[in-house]
Structure formats: structure tokens, C-alpha cells
Tab-separated table of C-alpha atoms in Angstrom:
chain	number	residue	atom	x	y	z
A	11	MET	CA	-66.907	34.429	69.720
A	12	PRO	CA	-63.730	32.858	68.323
A	13	CYS	CA	-60.798	35.077	67.296
A	14	CYS	CA	-59.943	35.260	63.620
A	15	PHE	CA	-56.244	36.077	64.221
A	16	PRO	CA	-53.688	33.760	65.858
A	17	CYS	CA	-52.679	34.773	69.308
A	18	ALA	CA	-49.186	35.619	70.493
A	19	GLY	CA	-48.690	32.298	72.284
A	20	THR	CA	-49.425	30.356	69.152
A	21	ARG	CA	-46.893	32.383	67.193
A	22	GLN	CA	-44.168	31.762	69.764
A	23	GLU	CA	-44.831	28.021	69.677
A	24	GLN	CA	-44.562	27.980	65.885
A	25	ARG	CA	-41.261	29.884	66.006
A	26	ALA	CA	-39.844	27.463	68.586
A	27	LYS	CA	-40.839	24.467	66.461
A	28	GLY	CA	-39.189	26.067	63.423
A	29	ARG	CA	-35.932	26.600	65.321
A	30	GLN	CA	-35.925	22.962	66.470
A	31	ILE	CA	-36.469	21.698	62.927
A	32	SER	CA	-33.647	23.872	61.509
A	33	THR	CA	-31.307	22.718	64.299
A	34	LEU	CA	-32.043	19.057	63.537
A	35	ILE	CA	-31.391	19.637	59.809
A	36	GLN	CA	-28.030	21.308	60.515
A	37	VAL	CA	-26.948	18.493	62.842
A	38	SER	CA	-27.893	15.777	60.352
A	39	THR	CA	-26.120	17.623	57.550
A	40	SER	CA	-22.910	18.051	59.560
A	41	GLN	CA	-22.837	14.362	60.560
A	42	HIS	CA	-23.266	13.025	56.972
A	43	PRO	CA	-19.807	12.404	55.302
A	44	ASP	CA	-20.874	13.429	51.812
A	45	ASN	CA	-22.327	16.723	52.914
A	46	ARG	CA	-19.298	18.098	54.700
A	47	PRO	CA	-18.207	21.545	53.531
A	48	THR	CA	-15.166	21.540	51.272
A	49	ALA	CA	-12.557	24.197	50.942
A	50	LYS	CA	-12.827	26.368	47.903
A	51	PRO	CA	-9.973	26.038	45.374
A	52	PRO	CA	-7.778	29.054	44.941
A	53	PRO	CA	-8.568	31.378	42.060
A	54	ARG	CA	-6.972	30.713	38.646
A	55	SER	CA	-4.906	33.855	38.917
A	56	GLU	CA	-3.376	32.748	42.225
A	57	ALA	CA	-2.878	29.130	41.106
A	58	TYR	CA	-1.161	29.977	37.820
A	59	HIS	CA	0.600	33.241	38.508
A	60	ALA	CA	1.744	32.593	42.093
A	61	ASP	CA	3.028	29.052	41.254
A	62	VAL	CA	0.552	27.549	43.748
A	63	PRO	CA	-0.497	24.047	42.577
A	64	LEU	CA	-4.158	23.227	42.623
A	65	ASN	CA	-5.316	20.966	45.435
A	66	THR	CA	-6.272	17.811	43.570
A	67	THR	CA	-7.723	16.279	46.713
A	68	THR	CA	-10.457	18.882	46.739
A	69	GLN	CA	-11.142	18.342	43.012
A	70	PRO	CA	-11.387	14.580	42.482
A	71	SER	CA	-13.621	14.882	39.430
A	72	LEU	CA	-11.190	17.259	37.681
A	73	GLY	CA	-8.198	15.003	38.400
A	74	ARG	CA	-10.014	11.913	37.185
A	75	ALA	CA	-11.105	13.735	34.014
A	76	ARG	CA	-7.533	14.835	33.249
A	77	ALA	CA	-6.169	11.360	33.950
A	78	SER	CA	-8.785	9.702	31.768
A	79	THR	CA	-8.147	12.216	28.952
A	80	SER	CA	-4.380	11.672	29.023
A	81	GLY	CA	-4.820	7.907	29.207
A	82	HIS	CA	-7.246	7.974	26.299
A	83	GLY	CA	-4.811	10.085	24.250
A	84	ARG	CA	-1.953	7.685	24.949
A	85	THR	CA	-4.160	4.737	23.991
A	86	MET	CA	-5.199	6.390	20.710
A	87	LEU	CA	-1.574	7.266	19.912
A	88	HIS	CA	-0.530	3.679	20.593
A	89	LEU	CA	-3.312	2.310	18.377
A	90	THR	CA	-2.493	4.756	15.571
A	91	THR	CA	1.218	3.879	15.704
A	92	GLY	CA	0.428	0.179	15.670
A	93	ARG	CA	-1.907	0.481	12.708
A	94	LEU	CA	0.618	2.587	10.771
A	95	GLY	CA	3.377	0.065	11.449
A	96	SER	CA	1.232	-2.867	10.364
A	97	LEU	CA	0.182	-1.006	7.199
A	98	LEU	CA	3.781	-0.206	6.232
A	99	THR	CA	4.846	-3.782	6.946
A	100	ARG	CA	2.001	-5.140	4.850
A	101	ARG	CA	2.852	-2.860	1.917
A	102	GLY	CA	6.521	-3.806	2.108
A	103	ILE	CA	5.650	-7.500	2.031
A	104	MET	CA	3.321	-6.981	-0.935
A	105	ALA	CA	5.965	-5.016	-2.862
A	106	LEU	CA	8.591	-7.675	-2.156
A	107	THR	CA	6.222	-10.440	-3.206
A	108	THR	CA	5.313	-8.610	-6.418
A	109	SER	CA	8.969	-8.054	-7.327
A	110	ASN	CA	9.752	-11.709	-6.641
A	111	VAL	CA	6.840	-12.808	-8.817
A	112	ARG	CA	8.009	-10.551	-11.662
A	113	MET	CA	11.530	-11.928	-11.438
A	114	ALA	CA	10.263	-15.492	-11.331
A	115	SER	CA	7.942	-14.896	-14.295
A	116	HIS	CA	10.913	-13.911	-16.479
A	117	GLY	CA	12.681	-17.140	-15.587
A	118	HIS	CA	15.901	-15.540	-14.386
A	119	ALA	CA	17.110	-13.331	-11.591
A	120	VAL	CA	17.076	-9.632	-12.386
A	121	GLU	CA	20.038	-7.645	-11.101
A	122	GLN	CA	19.493	-3.974	-10.421
A	123	ALA	CA	22.337	-1.800	-11.644
A	124	ASP	CA	23.894	0.718	-9.297
A	125	MET	CA	23.351	4.066	-11.007
A	126	SER	CA	25.841	5.826	-8.729
A	127	VAL	CA	28.839	4.150	-10.418
A	128	PRO	CA	30.066	4.817	-13.986
A	129	MET	CA	28.132	2.861	-16.610
A	130	TYR	CA	29.242	1.269	-19.879
A	131	CYS	CA	27.307	1.885	-23.090
A	132	ASP	CA	27.885	1.398	-26.817
A	133	ARG	CA	26.978	4.615	-28.636
A	134	ILE	CA	28.245	6.019	-31.908
A	135	ASP	CA	28.290	9.549	-30.473
A	136	THR	CA	30.193	8.370	-27.355
A	137	PRO	CA	33.462	6.765	-28.475
A	138	LEU	CA	34.866	6.541	-24.924
A	139	PRO	CA	32.441	5.181	-22.289
A	140	ASP	CA	32.799	6.002	-18.596
A	141	ARG	CA	34.444	2.647	-17.854
A	142	ILE	CA	35.805	-0.380	-19.705
A	143	TYR	CA	33.546	-3.233	-20.742
A	144	LYS	CA	35.054	-5.972	-18.550
A	145	ASP	CA	35.685	-5.312	-14.879
A	146	GLU	CA	36.721	-8.819	-13.860
A	147	LEU	CA	39.627	-10.179	-15.898
A	148	SER	CA	40.892	-13.718	-16.169
A	149	ALA	CA	44.532	-14.681	-15.704
A	150	THR	CA	45.148	-14.619	-19.462
A	151	GLU	CA	43.555	-11.200	-19.808
A	152	LYS	CA	45.570	-9.848	-16.871
A	153	SER	CA	48.821	-11.021	-18.443
A	154	LEU	CA	47.711	-9.473	-21.727
A	155	LYS	CA	47.060	-6.146	-19.960
A	156	GLN	CA	50.568	-6.266	-18.530
A	157	LYS	CA	51.941	-6.933	-22.004
A	158	GLU	CA	49.944	-3.952	-23.284
A	159	LYS	CA	52.144	-1.618	-21.245
A	160	GLY	CA	55.124	-2.548	-23.422
A	161	PRO	CA	55.705	-1.763	-27.110
A	162	TRP	CA	52.681	-2.545	-29.251
A	163	ALA	CA	54.908	-3.767	-32.081
A	164	GLN	CA	55.331	-6.983	-30.118
A	165	LEU	CA	51.552	-7.591	-30.012
A	166	THR	CA	49.866	-9.739	-32.613
A	167	ASP	CA	46.608	-8.853	-34.313
A	168	GLU	CA	44.733	-11.404	-32.191
A	169	GLU	CA	46.139	-9.883	-28.993
A	170	LYS	CA	45.202	-6.372	-30.118
A	171	LEU	CA	41.674	-7.572	-30.886
A	172	ALA	CA	41.480	-9.259	-27.469
A	173	LEU	CA	42.611	-6.029	-25.795
A	174	TYR	CA	39.935	-4.136	-27.717
A	175	ARG	CA	37.259	-6.608	-26.564
A	176	ILE	CA	38.342	-6.047	-22.972
A	177	SER	CA	37.707	-2.305	-23.248
A	178	PHE	CA	34.795	-2.315	-25.705
A	179	LYS	CA	31.946	-4.672	-26.464
A	180	SER	CA	31.204	-3.704	-30.076
A	181	THR	CA	33.085	-2.090	-32.907
A	182	TYR	CA	31.783	0.836	-34.945
A	183	ALA	CA	31.012	-1.492	-37.846
A	184	GLU	CA	28.958	-3.713	-35.526
A	185	MET	CA	27.122	-0.716	-34.059
A	186	LYS	CA	26.278	0.628	-37.540
A	187	GLN	CA	25.089	-2.747	-38.765
A	188	PRO	CA	21.268	-2.775	-39.152
A	189	ASP	CA	19.554	-4.866	-36.542
A	190	GLY	CA	16.312	-5.469	-38.450
A	191	GLU	CA	14.183	-3.473	-36.040
A	192	TRP	CA	12.350	-1.877	-38.961
A	193	LYS	CA	10.734	-5.227	-39.654
A	194	THR	CA	9.143	-5.230	-36.222
A	195	VAL	CA	7.930	-1.651	-36.691
A	196	VAL	CA	6.393	-2.361	-40.106
A	197	ALA	CA	4.765	-5.552	-38.841
A	198	GLY	CA	3.237	-3.676	-35.910
A	199	MET	CA	1.882	-0.939	-38.181
A	200	LEU	CA	0.345	-3.454	-40.597
A	201	PHE	CA	-1.203	-5.333	-37.697
A	202	PHE	CA	-2.930	-2.234	-36.340
A	203	PHE	CA	-4.013	-1.180	-39.845
A	204	GLY	CA	-5.602	-4.600	-40.327
A	205	ILE	CA	-7.401	-4.406	-36.990
A	206	THR	CA	-8.690	-0.928	-37.890
A	207	GLY	CA	-9.925	-2.141	-41.284
A	208	LEU	CA	-11.797	-5.049	-39.713
A	209	ILE	CA	-13.453	-2.673	-37.235
A	210	VAL	CA	-14.531	-0.336	-40.060
A	211	ILE	CA	-15.987	-3.239	-42.060
A	212	TRP	CA	-17.862	-4.529	-39.003
A	213	GLN	CA	-19.284	-1.062	-38.331
A	214	GLY	CA	-20.404	-0.734	-41.958
A	215	ILE	CA	-22.310	-4.024	-41.726
A	216	TYR	CA	-23.767	-3.965	-38.214
A	217	VAL	CA	-23.568	-0.356	-36.967
A	218	TYR	CA	-24.146	2.183	-39.729
A	219	PRO	CA	-27.625	2.443	-41.322
A	220	GLU	CA	-28.330	1.784	-44.973
A	221	THR	CA	-27.343	4.376	-47.591
A	222	PRO	CA	-30.187	6.850	-48.230
A	223	HIS	CA	-31.956	6.582	-51.585
A	224	THR	CA	-31.014	10.190	-52.354
A	225	PHE	CA	-27.435	8.983	-52.914
A	226	ALA	CA	-28.442	6.726	-55.819
A	227	PRO	CA	-27.240	7.770	-59.343
A	228	GLU	CA	-30.815	7.828	-60.722
A	229	TRP	CA	-31.937	10.190	-57.959
A	230	LYS	CA	-28.939	12.488	-58.512
A	231	ALA	CA	-29.676	12.661	-62.282
A	232	LYS	CA	-33.306	13.573	-61.650
A	233	GLN	CA	-32.237	16.174	-59.082
A	234	ALA	CA	-29.824	17.807	-61.566
A	235	GLN	CA	-32.520	17.892	-64.256
A	236	ARG	CA	-34.922	19.475	-61.777
A	237	MET	CA	-32.373	22.205	-60.948
A	238	LEU	CA	-31.822	22.906	-64.670
A	239	ASP	CA	-35.550	23.154	-65.279
A	240	MET	CA	-35.837	25.617	-62.404
A	241	ARG	CA	-32.810	27.568	-63.772
A	242	VAL	CA	-31.031	27.616	-60.402
A	243	ASN	CA	-28.354	30.372	-60.334
A	244	PRO	CA	-28.436	31.202	-64.074
A	245	VAL	CA	-25.814	33.967	-63.890
A	246	GLU	CA	-22.771	32.315	-62.329
A	247	GLY	CA	-24.170	29.204	-60.683
A	248	PHE	CA	-25.365	25.767	-61.660
A	249	ALA	CA	-27.674	26.690	-64.547
A	250	SER	CA	-25.090	28.995	-66.146
A	251	GLN	CA	-23.018	25.926	-67.066
A	252	TRP	CA	-25.860	24.402	-69.175
A	253	ASP	CA	-26.556	25.241	-72.816
A	254	TYR	CA	-30.342	25.259	-73.075
A	255	GLU	CA	-30.261	25.452	-76.892
A	256	LYS	CA	-27.915	22.511	-77.487
A	257	LYS	CA	-29.113	20.630	-74.383
A	258	GLN	CA	-25.598	19.931	-73.189
A	259	TRP	CA	-23.034	21.225	-70.749
A	260	LYS	CA	-20.943	24.142	-71.909
């Protein structure tokens, strides 16, 4: 009868075949270039604390990732800087164009005053400005300024007035003279009052509803008579002011 269990010879043959197969797999694995064993990188503690640089040749994926990350960061920084520069340039051009348009719209060139230097102003409460009115003098005015250093008895009234106009633009009488600005203020107020009146009239015609009939004089008279007949507040109120015997108000 056949044996139900494998014999010893069969087991030995199976073991020999298994060894041959494992040997062939090891040989094929060792000959393939991509399956060669690689050296393990040193631990992080040794690499960072012992000043031992990591072997980048054994970690190509890590090196490529770091290189791509740094290159991407530099590219983004370059793009951001370029966009910021173009935006600032564009805004500067727009501001310059707007200022030029404003100056051209007024029909004359607008000079910006330097606020760091003393300014001249005509004010009643400031008799002596920070500087004189005229900075650039003509030859006649220069000779007159030299003559000013001498005795003033030798100066004529016209020369004194000319010297005053060099230092000041207006006299106190000219500064106190009314300039008629009140006319502009009154005209502006009347204009806005007129506009407001027209708006109120338009609202009364087209916006507000009709006056209720209870506001009519006939309705008010009937309402007062009704309150008197009902003797509303006869002690100190409405009905107390009516004389019921004489039929008239007290």
C-alpha cells in the first residue's frame, strides 16, 4: 500500500532544490546594479555633533530635494522682488502723470515751496516776517539798499516807500482793507438755501402723501365740540375752560 508520509529521500531533494533557488536569487541580486547594498548614513547625533558631513553620494534623493527647494526659494524671491519693483515703478509713473495733468489743467506751472526755509507772510499779528519780501534785487534796488545804510534824512519819501516794498508786500492799511469775501460767503449760503427749498417743495409734491382729513378746520371744530359734549377733563382740563351756561370760552 502507498505511504501517506513523504520519505526521507524526498525531503532531502526538496531541501537541495531550495538551497539552489536561494543561491541563484542571491547571485542575481548581487549582479544587478540597482540592488547593490548601500552604506548606512551616520546617525544625526554623529553627523551634527561630531562635525561629520553627511555623505551626499549615498543620499541622492535628499540632496536633490534640498537643491530643488533652495532653487525654488530663490526663484520665488526673484519673482517677488521683480513684481514689487514693477509695482513701485508703475505707481511712481502714475503719480507723476497725475501731478503733471493737474499742473497742466491749471494752465501754469506750480512751484512747490521749500518748507525748510523761512517763509514770508502778511499777517496783522506778525509785524516782522521770517524773511524780507524780495530775495532777488535789481541794480536800482541794490543801490537803494546801500543808500539805506546812510542817514535816512537824505532819503526821499519815494525811496522810503520803495525800501518798504522791498521788505514788505502790504501795509497795515492794505491788510485791514476788506476784500469782499463776505459776498462769496453770503452767495454760497443763499445758493444752498435755494437748493434746499427746491428739494422740500419737490418732496411736498411728489414724495409726501396728501394731508389727512382730520387736519381740516371743519373736522377740528367738530372734534372740539365732541370733547365739550363729553366733558373731557372738567376739573382742570379741556372742558374746564368752557362756560356751559353762556356757551363760550371762559
